[in-house]
mmCIF file of C-alpha atoms and ligand atoms in Angstrom:
data_model
loop_
_atom_site.group_PDB
_atom_site.id
_atom_site.type_symbol
_atom_site.label_atom_id
_atom_site.label_comp_id
_atom_site.label_asym_id
_atom_site.label_seq_id
_atom_site.Cartn_x
_atom_site.Cartn_y
_atom_site.Cartn_z
ATOM 1 C CA MET A 1414 202.144 80.750 -90.904
ATOM 2 C CA ASN A 1415 199.743 77.542 -90.649
ATOM 3 C CA TYR A 1416 196.346 79.395 -90.356
ATOM 4 C CA ARG A 1417 193.674 78.035 -92.099
ATOM 5 C CA HIS A 1418 189.898 80.002 -92.262
ATOM 6 C CA ALA A 1419 187.936 76.798 -93.695
ATOM 7 C CA PHE A 1420 188.164 75.819 -89.926
ATOM 8 C CA HIS A 1421 185.927 77.988 -88.427
ATOM 9 C CA ALA A 1422 183.835 79.956 -91.334
ATOM 10 C CA GLY A 1423 180.799 80.490 -90.717
ATOM 11 C CA ASN A 1424 181.523 81.444 -86.614
ATOM 12 C CA HIS A 1425 179.852 84.076 -83.984
ATOM 13 C CA ALA A 1426 182.884 86.134 -85.210
ATOM 14 C CA ASP A 1427 181.823 85.339 -88.915
ATOM 15 C CA VAL A 1428 178.786 86.678 -89.149
ATOM 16 C CA LEU A 1429 179.551 89.429 -86.898
ATOM 17 C CA LYS A 1430 182.450 90.741 -88.892
ATOM 18 C CA HIS A 1431 180.107 90.396 -92.553
ATOM 19 C CA ILE A 1432 176.923 92.052 -91.172
ATOM 20 C CA VAL A 1433 179.141 94.558 -90.008
ATOM 21 C CA LEU A 1434 180.813 94.607 -93.084
ATOM 22 C CA LEU A 1435 177.714 94.248 -95.391
ATOM 23 C CA ALA A 1436 176.344 97.744 -93.215
ATOM 24 C CA LEU A 1437 179.474 99.443 -94.688
ATOM 25 C CA LEU A 1438 179.243 98.804 -97.864
ATOM 26 C CA GLU A 1439 175.353 99.439 -97.619
ATOM 27 C CA ALA A 1440 176.150 102.492 -96.456
ATOM 28 C CA LEU A 1441 178.481 103.359 -99.263
ATOM 29 C CA LYS A 1442 175.907 102.964 -102.093
ATOM 30 C CA ARG A 1443 173.771 105.795 -100.440
ATOM 31 C CA LYS A 1444 176.310 107.911 -103.238
ATOM 32 C CA ASP A 1445 176.170 106.601 -107.329
ATOM 33 C CA THR A 1446 179.262 107.824 -107.300
ATOM 34 C CA PRO A 1447 182.212 105.192 -107.473
ATOM 35 C CA PHE A 1448 184.182 103.374 -104.149
ATOM 36 C CA PHE A 1449 187.102 100.968 -103.987
ATOM 37 C CA VAL A 1450 187.590 98.142 -101.284
ATOM 38 C CA LEU A 1451 190.589 96.783 -100.007
ATOM 39 C CA ASP A 1452 190.290 93.483 -98.452
ATOM 40 C CA THR A 1453 193.445 93.112 -96.866
ATOM 41 C CA HIS A 1454 193.429 89.047 -95.588
ATOM 42 C CA ALA A 1455 191.034 88.360 -97.489
ATOM 43 C CA GLY A 1456 191.469 84.159 -97.619
ATOM 44 C CA ARG A 1457 189.599 81.672 -100.214
ATOM 45 C CA GLY A 1458 186.051 83.860 -100.225
ATOM 46 C CA GLN A 1459 184.375 80.781 -100.430
ATOM 47 C CA TYR A 1460 184.161 77.743 -97.785
ATOM 48 C CA LEU A 1461 182.916 74.570 -97.789
ATOM 49 C CA LEU A 1462 180.436 74.475 -94.549
ATOM 50 C CA GLN A 1463 180.615 70.026 -94.839
ATOM 51 C CA GLY A 1464 184.193 70.301 -95.494
ATOM 52 C CA GLU A 1465 186.938 68.402 -92.928
ATOM 53 C CA GLU A 1466 188.083 71.181 -91.824
ATOM 54 C CA ALA A 1467 184.764 73.492 -91.102
ATOM 55 C CA GLY A 1468 183.720 69.534 -89.977
ATOM 56 C CA LYS A 1469 185.988 69.562 -87.533
ATOM 57 C CA THR A 1470 185.750 72.171 -86.036
ATOM 58 C CA GLY A 1471 181.747 72.682 -86.269
ATOM 59 C CA GLU A 1472 182.311 76.519 -85.488
ATOM 60 C CA ALA A 1473 180.001 77.345 -88.199
ATOM 61 C CA GLN A 1474 177.414 76.111 -86.151
ATOM 62 C CA GLY A 1475 177.113 78.133 -83.973
ATOM 63 C CA GLY A 1476 177.542 80.758 -86.224
ATOM 64 C CA ILE A 1477 175.325 81.243 -89.389
ATOM 65 C CA PHE A 1478 174.128 77.726 -89.062
ATOM 66 C CA ARG A 1479 171.424 78.772 -85.599
ATOM 67 C CA LEU A 1480 170.388 81.979 -88.055
ATOM 68 C CA PHE A 1481 169.791 80.426 -91.272
ATOM 69 C CA VAL A 1482 166.468 79.047 -90.943
ATOM 70 C CA LEU A 1483 164.909 81.707 -88.529
ATOM 71 C CA HIS A 1484 162.328 84.790 -90.038
ATOM 72 C CA GLY A 1485 161.681 87.838 -88.265
ATOM 73 C CA LEU A 1486 165.362 89.448 -87.877
ATOM 74 C CA PRO A 1487 166.037 93.252 -87.900
ATOM 75 C CA ALA A 1488 166.535 94.303 -92.038
ATOM 76 C CA LEU A 1489 170.526 94.439 -91.652
ATOM 77 C CA VAL A 1490 170.402 90.759 -90.085
ATOM 78 C CA GLN A 1491 168.027 89.692 -93.167
ATOM 79 C CA ARG A 1492 169.928 91.588 -96.378
ATOM 80 C CA TYR A 1493 173.064 89.374 -94.591
ATOM 81 C CA LEU A 1494 170.933 85.738 -95.020
ATOM 82 C CA LYS A 1495 170.165 86.690 -97.952
ATOM 83 C CA ARG A 1496 173.652 87.259 -99.502
ATOM 84 C CA VAL A 1497 174.538 83.653 -97.858
ATOM 85 C CA GLN A 1498 171.348 82.354 -99.234
ATOM 86 C CA ALA A 1499 172.174 83.407 -102.837
ATOM 87 C CA ASP A 1500 176.099 81.232 -102.628
ATOM 88 C CA ASN A 1501 173.248 78.654 -102.002
ATOM 89 C CA PRO A 1502 170.681 78.334 -104.538
ATOM 90 C CA VAL A 1503 170.295 74.785 -103.851
ATOM 91 C CA GLY A 1504 168.590 76.367 -100.187
ATOM 92 C CA ALA A 1505 170.493 73.867 -98.254
ATOM 93 C CA LEU A 1506 173.218 75.981 -96.162
ATOM 94 C CA VAL A 1507 176.808 74.140 -98.002
ATOM 95 C CA ASN A 1508 179.121 76.929 -98.711
ATOM 96 C CA TYR A 1509 179.578 80.153 -96.654
ATOM 97 C CA PRO A 1510 180.526 83.165 -98.660
ATOM 98 C CA GLY A 1511 183.724 84.980 -98.013
ATOM 99 C CA SER A 1512 183.778 88.854 -96.872
ATOM 100 C CA PRO A 1513 185.676 89.401 -100.426
ATOM 101 C CA LEU A 1514 182.489 87.620 -101.653
ATOM 102 C CA ILE A 1515 180.007 89.547 -99.878
ATOM 103 C CA ALA A 1516 181.915 92.743 -100.692
ATOM 104 C CA ALA A 1517 181.525 92.248 -104.940
ATOM 105 C CA GLN A 1518 177.790 90.899 -104.469
ATOM 106 C CA ALA A 1519 177.183 93.959 -102.310
ATOM 107 C CA MET A 1520 179.113 96.480 -105.173
ATOM 108 C CA ARG A 1521 177.935 98.341 -108.248
ATOM 109 C CA GLU A 1522 178.977 97.898 -111.473
ATOM 110 C CA GLN A 1523 180.812 100.810 -111.014
ATOM 111 C CA ASP A 1524 183.241 99.769 -107.962
ATOM 112 C CA ARG A 1525 186.027 97.958 -107.227
ATOM 113 C CA LEU A 1526 188.008 95.533 -104.627
ATOM 114 C CA ALA A 1527 191.135 94.066 -104.608
ATOM 115 C CA ALA A 1528 191.629 91.533 -102.513
ATOM 116 C CA CYS A 1529 195.166 90.534 -101.023
ATOM 117 C CA GLU A 1530 196.216 87.127 -99.601
ATOM 118 C CA LEU A 1531 199.775 85.606 -98.764
ATOM 119 C CA GLN A 1532 198.966 82.646 -99.336
ATOM 120 C CA ALA A 1533 199.871 80.627 -102.744
ATOM 121 C CA GLU A 1534 196.673 78.219 -101.920
ATOM 122 C CA GLU A 1535 194.096 80.678 -100.978
ATOM 123 C CA ALA A 1536 195.792 83.068 -103.001
ATOM 124 C CA ARG A 1537 195.144 80.569 -106.338
ATOM 125 C CA ALA A 1538 190.794 79.573 -104.653
ATOM 126 C CA LEU A 1539 190.500 83.690 -104.810
ATOM 127 C CA ALA A 1540 191.866 83.848 -108.240
ATOM 128 C CA ALA A 1541 189.218 81.445 -109.728
ATOM 129 C CA LEU A 1542 186.431 82.666 -107.838
ATOM 130 C CA PHE A 1543 187.104 85.570 -109.730
ATOM 131 C CA ARG A 1544 188.800 84.670 -113.387
ATOM 132 C CA GLN A 1545 184.947 86.232 -115.297
ATOM 133 C CA ASP A 1546 184.572 90.025 -112.371
ATOM 134 C CA GLU A 1547 186.485 92.598 -113.913
ATOM 135 C CA ARG A 1548 185.598 94.566 -111.093
ATOM 136 C CA VAL A 1549 187.547 92.691 -108.561
ATOM 137 C CA GLY A 1550 191.937 92.099 -108.158
ATOM 138 C CA VAL A 1551 193.177 89.439 -106.768
ATOM 139 C CA HIS A 1552 196.396 90.284 -105.629
ATOM 140 C CA GLN A 1553 198.978 87.133 -103.382
ATOM 141 C CA ARG A 1554 200.997 89.810 -101.826
ATOM 142 C CA ASP A 1555 200.886 91.220 -97.318
ATOM 143 C CA GLY A 1556 198.111 93.350 -96.626
ATOM 144 C CA TYR A 1557 199.740 95.751 -95.056
ATOM 145 C CA GLY A 1558 202.672 96.448 -97.701
ATOM 146 C CA ALA A 1559 198.918 96.777 -100.580
ATOM 147 C CA MET A 1560 197.795 99.353 -97.831
ATOM 148 C CA LYS A 1561 201.121 101.446 -98.791
ATOM 149 C CA ALA A 1562 200.676 100.441 -101.960
ATOM 150 C CA LEU A 1563 196.979 100.986 -103.492
ATOM 151 C CA LEU A 1564 195.940 104.008 -101.121
ATOM 152 C CA PRO A 1565 194.458 106.213 -101.777
ATOM 153 C CA PRO A 1566 192.049 104.997 -103.823
ATOM 154 C CA LYS A 1567 191.259 106.989 -107.381
ATOM 155 C CA GLU A 1568 187.990 106.591 -106.614
ATOM 156 C CA LYS A 1569 188.923 108.827 -103.241
ATOM 157 C CA ARG A 1570 186.121 107.028 -101.183
ATOM 158 C CA GLY A 1571 185.545 103.597 -99.814
ATOM 159 C CA LEU A 1572 186.760 100.932 -97.388
ATOM 160 C CA VAL A 1573 189.181 98.934 -95.929
ATOM 161 C CA LEU A 1574 188.856 95.820 -94.077
ATOM 162 C CA ILE A 1575 191.736 94.346 -92.423
ATOM 163 C CA ASP A 1576 190.944 90.721 -91.008
ATOM 164 C CA PRO A 1577 194.401 89.096 -90.079
ATOM 165 C CA PRO A 1578 195.082 85.882 -88.425
ATOM 166 C CA PHE A 1579 197.120 86.992 -84.634
ATOM 167 C CA GLU A 1580 199.120 84.133 -85.506
ATOM 168 C CA ALA A 1581 201.312 86.821 -83.837
ATOM 169 C CA GLN A 1582 198.974 87.808 -81.276
ATOM 170 C CA GLU A 1583 200.079 91.055 -79.992
ATOM 171 C CA ALA A 1584 202.739 91.748 -82.786
ATOM 172 C CA GLU A 1585 200.067 91.808 -84.496
ATOM 173 C CA PHE A 1586 198.006 94.494 -82.601
ATOM 174 C CA ASP A 1587 201.288 96.868 -83.402
ATOM 175 C CA ALA A 1588 201.370 95.848 -86.782
ATOM 176 C CA VAL A 1589 198.127 97.147 -87.690
ATOM 177 C CA LEU A 1590 198.066 99.965 -85.901
ATOM 178 C CA ALA A 1591 201.503 101.100 -87.645
ATOM 179 C CA ALA A 1592 199.385 100.223 -90.940
ATOM 180 C CA LEU A 1593 196.872 101.534 -90.361
ATOM 181 C CA LYS A 1594 198.568 104.871 -89.393
ATOM 182 C CA GLU A 1595 200.430 105.797 -92.087
ATOM 183 C CA ALA A 1596 197.214 104.517 -94.575
ATOM 184 C CA LEU A 1597 195.182 107.417 -92.392
ATOM 185 C CA ALA A 1598 197.630 109.799 -93.609
ATOM 186 C CA ARG A 1599 198.010 108.779 -97.042
ATOM 187 C CA TRP A 1600 194.289 108.425 -96.863
ATOM 188 C CA PRO A 1601 191.971 110.779 -94.259
ATOM 189 C CA THR A 1602 188.964 110.425 -95.362
ATOM 190 C CA GLY A 1603 187.965 106.768 -96.171
ATOM 191 C CA ILE A 1604 186.578 103.811 -93.445
ATOM 192 C CA TYR A 1605 188.915 101.474 -92.182
ATOM 193 C CA ALA A 1606 187.150 98.017 -90.404
ATOM 194 C CA LEU A 1607 189.501 96.353 -87.886
ATOM 195 C CA TRP A 1608 188.686 92.849 -86.651
ATOM 196 C CA TYR A 1609 190.150 91.252 -83.389
ATOM 197 C CA PRO A 1610 189.885 88.283 -81.289
ATOM 198 C CA ILE A 1611 188.758 88.273 -78.022
ATOM 199 C CA LYS A 1612 189.740 86.227 -75.238
ATOM 200 C CA GLN A 1613 190.325 88.138 -71.852
ATOM 201 C CA ARG A 1614 189.180 91.558 -72.795
ATOM 202 C CA ARG A 1615 191.017 93.571 -70.489
ATOM 203 C CA THR A 1616 194.407 92.237 -72.247
ATOM 204 C CA LEU A 1617 192.626 94.756 -75.194
ATOM 205 C CA ASN A 1618 192.779 97.642 -72.699
ATOM 206 C CA PRO A 1619 197.563 98.144 -74.170
ATOM 207 C CA PHE A 1620 194.860 98.225 -78.131
ATOM 208 C CA PHE A 1621 192.606 99.964 -77.223
ATOM 209 C CA ARG A 1622 195.036 103.554 -75.640
ATOM 210 C CA LYS A 1623 196.813 103.375 -78.794
ATOM 211 C CA ALA A 1624 193.486 102.830 -81.290
ATOM 212 C CA ALA A 1625 192.453 106.420 -79.930
ATOM 213 C CA HIS A 1626 194.989 108.820 -81.155
ATOM 214 C CA LEU A 1627 194.699 107.319 -84.326
ATOM 215 C CA PRO A 1628 194.763 110.663 -86.350
ATOM 216 C CA CYS A 1629 190.750 109.172 -87.665
ATOM 217 C CA LYS A 1630 187.666 111.399 -87.035
ATOM 218 C CA SER A 1631 186.087 109.250 -85.478
ATOM 219 C CA SER A 1632 185.743 105.931 -84.634
ATOM 220 C CA LEU A 1633 184.487 102.654 -82.656
ATOM 221 C CA PHE A 1634 183.765 99.284 -82.085
ATOM 222 C CA ILE A 1635 181.676 96.715 -81.727
ATOM 223 C CA GLU A 1636 181.693 93.490 -80.090
ATOM 224 C CA LEU A 1637 180.275 90.908 -79.338
ATOM 225 C CA LEU A 1638 180.534 87.979 -76.980
ATOM 226 C CA VAL A 1639 179.417 84.759 -77.256
ATOM 227 C CA ARG A 1640 180.194 83.828 -73.224
ATOM 228 C CA PRO A 1641 182.274 85.437 -70.821
ATOM 229 C CA ASP A 1642 185.531 86.087 -71.295
ATOM 230 C CA GLU A 1643 187.110 84.425 -68.447
ATOM 231 C CA SER A 1644 188.990 81.300 -70.437
ATOM 232 C CA PRO A 1645 191.536 82.597 -72.053
ATOM 233 C CA LEU A 1646 192.366 80.117 -74.618
ATOM 234 C CA ARG A 1647 189.104 80.273 -75.957
ATOM 235 C CA LEU A 1648 187.726 82.864 -78.569
ATOM 236 C CA ASN A 1649 184.380 84.320 -76.194
ATOM 237 C CA GLY A 1650 184.332 86.591 -79.239
ATOM 238 C CA SER A 1651 185.418 89.525 -81.215
ATOM 239 C CA GLY A 1652 185.105 93.081 -81.787
ATOM 240 C CA LEU A 1653 185.484 95.896 -84.943
ATOM 241 C CA LEU A 1654 186.735 98.799 -84.538
ATOM 242 C CA VAL A 1655 185.548 100.879 -87.352
ATOM 243 C CA LEU A 1656 186.792 104.224 -87.829
ATOM 244 C CA ASN A 1657 185.879 107.619 -89.789
ATOM 245 C CA PRO A 1658 182.338 104.744 -89.667
ATOM 246 C CA PRO A 1659 179.510 105.829 -92.133
ATOM 247 C CA TYR A 1660 176.923 108.272 -90.612
ATOM 248 C CA GLN A 1661 174.557 106.586 -88.660
ATOM 249 C CA LEU A 1662 176.713 103.321 -88.209
ATOM 250 C CA ASP A 1663 176.414 103.219 -84.387
ATOM 251 C CA GLU A 1664 172.137 103.131 -85.065
ATOM 252 C CA GLU A 1665 172.086 100.404 -87.768
ATOM 253 C CA LEU A 1666 173.549 98.349 -85.587
ATOM 254 C CA ALA A 1667 172.861 98.751 -82.164
ATOM 255 C CA PRO A 1668 168.751 96.553 -82.352
ATOM 256 C CA VAL A 1669 171.287 93.649 -83.830
ATOM 257 C CA LEU A 1670 173.915 92.603 -81.735
ATOM 258 C CA PRO A 1671 171.574 92.166 -78.346
ATOM 259 C CA VAL A 1672 170.314 89.803 -81.556
ATOM 260 C CA LEU A 1673 172.830 88.460 -82.105
ATOM 261 C CA ALA A 1674 173.738 87.893 -78.553
ATOM 262 C CA ARG A 1675 170.494 85.825 -78.269
ATOM 263 C CA LEU A 1676 171.174 83.423 -80.743
ATOM 264 C CA LEU A 1677 174.553 82.689 -81.684
ATOM 265 C CA GLY A 1678 175.543 83.011 -77.145
ATOM 266 C CA GLU A 1679 175.706 80.796 -74.308
ATOM 267 C CA ASP A 1680 174.867 81.924 -71.019
ATOM 268 C CA ARG A 1681 176.529 85.506 -70.009
ATOM 269 C CA ALA A 1682 176.452 86.842 -73.722
ATOM 270 C CA SER A 1683 176.578 90.352 -74.246
ATOM 271 C CA ALA A 1684 177.399 93.135 -76.898
ATOM 272 C CA ARG A 1685 178.624 96.695 -77.184
ATOM 273 C CA LEU A 1686 178.988 99.306 -79.273
ATOM 274 C CA GLU A 1687 181.115 102.205 -78.459
ATOM 275 C CA TRP A 1688 182.630 105.058 -79.032
ATOM 276 C CA LEU A 1689 186.218 105.749 -79.098
ATOM 277 C CA LYS A 1690 186.185 108.887 -80.098
ATOM 278 C CA ARG A 1691 183.547 111.166 -81.700
ATOM 279 C CA GLU A 1692 183.747 113.951 -83.929
ATOM 280 C CA ASN A 1693 183.782 117.621 -82.538
ATOM 281 C CA GLY A 1694 183.984 115.410 -79.234
HETATM 282 N N1 SAM S 817 188.594 88.127 -94.527
HETATM 283 C C1 SAM S 817 188.394 86.375 -94.324
HETATM 284 C C2 SAM S 817 186.809 86.461 -94.968
HETATM 285 O O1 SAM S 817 186.231 86.757 -93.306
HETATM 286 O O2 SAM S 817 186.025 85.681 -94.689
HETATM 287 C C3 SAM S 817 188.715 85.979 -94.453
HETATM 288 C C4 SAM S 817 190.241 85.943 -93.366
HETATM 289 S S1 SAM S 817 191.247 85.031 -92.150
HETATM 290 C C5 SAM S 817 190.771 85.519 -91.278
HETATM 291 C C6 SAM S 817 193.030 85.335 -92.788
HETATM 292 C C7 SAM S 817 193.891 84.993 -93.635
HETATM 293 O O3 SAM S 817 194.221 86.264 -94.497
HETATM 294 C C8 SAM S 817 193.845 84.042 -94.004
HETATM 295 O O4 SAM S 817 193.031 83.004 -95.820
HETATM 296 C C9 SAM S 817 195.870 84.009 -94.375
HETATM 297 O O5 SAM S 817 196.446 83.052 -95.504
HETATM 298 C C10 SAM S 817 195.779 85.681 -94.290
HETATM 299 N N2 SAM S 817 197.390 85.871 -94.142
HETATM 300 C C11 SAM S 817 197.998 86.155 -92.588
HETATM 301 N N3 SAM S 817 199.104 87.088 -93.504
HETATM 302 C C12 SAM S 817 198.540 87.300 -94.456
HETATM 303 C C13 SAM S 817 199.710 88.682 -95.221
HETATM 304 N N4 SAM S 817 200.633 89.511 -94.208
HETATM 305 N N5 SAM S 817 199.158 89.695 -95.986
HETATM 306 C C14 SAM S 817 197.619 88.957 -96.643
HETATM 307 N N6 SAM S 817 196.761 87.731 -96.237
HETATM 308 C C15 SAM S 817 197.380 86.649 -94.572
#
């Protein structure tokens, strides 16, 4: 496995993913009862934006750096930026928080996070980051195996974030769909959020057709294309497929997506939010 998230941290895809993640966590916090988060592909939890890897690609320049200095953005985006600011106490944007850190920061005392990461070096960094946080368990293991082993959680409510590197392309989509089908059989009421890359969107049609048959109550997808999806070689955009989305997630994200497309996109950038399956629909 060659994938290193440090090359991509803070890019447009991370911004979209982490804003949706925050919205999901905030929805879970509307009730006092504890919830569980499983981050199946957690990464190292924190990335140096000025480091060798991120510096080489410059991807964060088209992502978090464009938003960080702005004011007057939709409230959800402002709250996401606050999370990023909390990771940069001196003020300048140096660190970027990964999904497990964003989750842990948003969680309360009673909530619990299991963060899985397969690569030894990344998992070591992740374990060091959460050394003193008893709410967080770090597991160096396969995230799909963890979905079998750790679901359903004792809290009975919560979220599974699935953010694979997609090095295996088509095979990864099949692995995710199989894992989701099994997980839903074991834990039908969980919220599941799957991140996916968009190069040419039409190549995703088979995935959407299969995803529409997953045995969940409802599902929607949320996408941000920073440029038209004409080039098969570039990450032109990304999306999240959310199964069993919380009430009003669509309404909360609707005003955010056009703003992200305008601020992070090039010419002809676009965003969409569509239901794949609606409850009673
Ligand atoms: N979720 C992270 C975030 O938003 O900050 C980024 C995760 S990155 C896209 C994918 C991570 O999955 C990489 O760190 C990679 O080492 C790890 N990985 C790859 N295959 C895995 C597997 N089968 N199980 C768990 N982790 C895996």
